[in-house]
Amino acid sequence: MNILEDLWFGNISPWERLFKKDSPYAELLAIVVRHQEDLLGRLNDEEKEIFEKFADCTTEMHDLTEREAFVKGFTIGARIIIEVMTNTSEEQ
């Protein structure tokens, strides 16, 4: 199977993020979770609902940003390959 087929069949998930338990990302995630739990413990039901809507919108915004960055990075990578291949064929 080639990379395009792997992507089509979901064998490649560019949106997934794997990280080590002792990485800076894991440490920051633990802090975020701790603060979120602390905040939710202080809110009443109406405030929790507002916070959940806020969190959902923030997640959606991050998803859009990550998708745009992925597309832009992929496009730049493809342009680099095209330029390299063009320059290589011109030199021969």
XYZ file of N, CA and C in Angstrom, residues 40-79:
120
model
N -13.714 23.762 37.367
C -15.032 23.128 37.312
C -15.579 22.839 38.710
N -14.694 22.558 39.637
C -15.114 22.309 41.011
C -15.668 23.548 41.701
N -15.349 24.718 41.187
C -15.788 25.983 41.788
C -17.036 26.570 41.120
N -17.423 26.008 39.971
C -18.520 26.582 39.201
C -19.853 25.915 39.524
N -20.924 26.701 39.404
C -22.254 26.101 39.529
C -22.640 25.490 38.179
N -23.789 24.856 38.107
C -24.179 24.140 36.895
C -24.278 25.056 35.672
N -24.836 26.243 35.835
C -24.968 27.181 34.719
C -23.594 27.636 34.234
N -22.695 27.910 35.158
C -21.339 28.327 34.794
C -20.571 27.188 34.129
N -20.798 25.951 34.592
C -20.152 24.791 33.960
C -20.604 24.644 32.516
N -21.888 24.880 32.262
C -22.407 24.788 30.900
C -21.763 25.846 30.004
N -21.630 27.054 30.519
C -20.977 28.129 29.760
C -19.517 27.760 29.489
N -18.830 27.233 30.505
C -17.431 26.846 30.322
C -17.301 25.730 29.293
N -18.207 24.758 29.318
C -18.159 23.661 28.347
C -18.341 24.178 26.926
N -19.246 25.153 26.749
C -19.430 25.757 25.425
C -18.158 26.486 24.998
N -17.563 27.204 25.933
C -16.297 27.891 25.661
C -15.212 26.886 25.253
N -15.098 25.797 26.007
C -14.084 24.778 25.722
C -14.328 24.133 24.361
N -15.591 23.863 24.028
C -15.914 23.277 22.726
C -15.531 24.217 21.588
N -15.826 25.504 21.742
C -15.470 26.482 20.711
C -13.951 26.614 20.574
N -13.255 26.583 21.694
C -11.792 26.667 21.677
C -11.202 25.449 20.966
N -11.745 24.284 21.245
C -11.281 23.065 20.582
C -11.518 23.145 19.084
N -12.693 23.617 18.691
C -13.002 23.761 17.268
C -12.054 24.750 16.596
N -11.760 25.848 17.288
C -10.838 26.841 16.749
C -9.432 26.235 16.575
N -8.984 25.475 17.560
C -7.672 24.838 17.461
C -7.646 23.824 16.323
N -8.737 23.076 16.160
C -8.813 22.112 15.058
C -8.671 22.813 13.707
N -9.377 23.927 13.549
C -9.274 24.691 12.296
C -7.853 25.190 12.068
N -7.238 25.711 13.101
C -5.877 26.229 13.007
C -4.897 25.118 12.645
N -5.033 23.968 13.294
C -4.138 22.842 13.004
C -4.337 22.336 11.580
N -5.594 22.271 11.130
C -5.863 21.811 9.762
C -5.238 22.770 8.757
N -5.395 24.078 8.973
C -4.807 25.064 8.068
C -3.284 24.969 8.059
N -2.683 24.759 9.228
C -1.227 24.626 9.306
C -0.767 23.360 8.588
N -1.524 22.275 8.721
C -1.188 21.028 8.040
C -1.221 21.217 6.533
N -2.302 21.835 6.036
C -2.442 22.057 4.595
C -1.325 22.963 4.086
N -1.049 24.029 4.825
C 0.007 24.951 4.405
C 1.363 24.254 4.386
N 1.663 23.488 5.423
C 2.928 22.758 5.477
C 3.052 21.742 4.364
N 1.962 21.021 4.106
C 1.961 20.037 3.032
C 2.173 20.716 1.686
N 1.505 21.851 1.478
C 1.640 22.597 0.229
C 3.070 23.099 0.039
N 3.650 23.640 1.090
C 5.041 24.112 1.004
C 5.973 22.941 0.697
N 5.756 21.814 1.349
C 6.577 20.628 1.091
C 6.471 20.171 -0.358
N 5.252 20.173 -0.891
C 5.048 19.778 -2.286
C 5.743 20.762 -3.229
N 5.662 22.037 -2.916
C 6.331 23.044 -3.758
C 7.852 22.865 -3.729
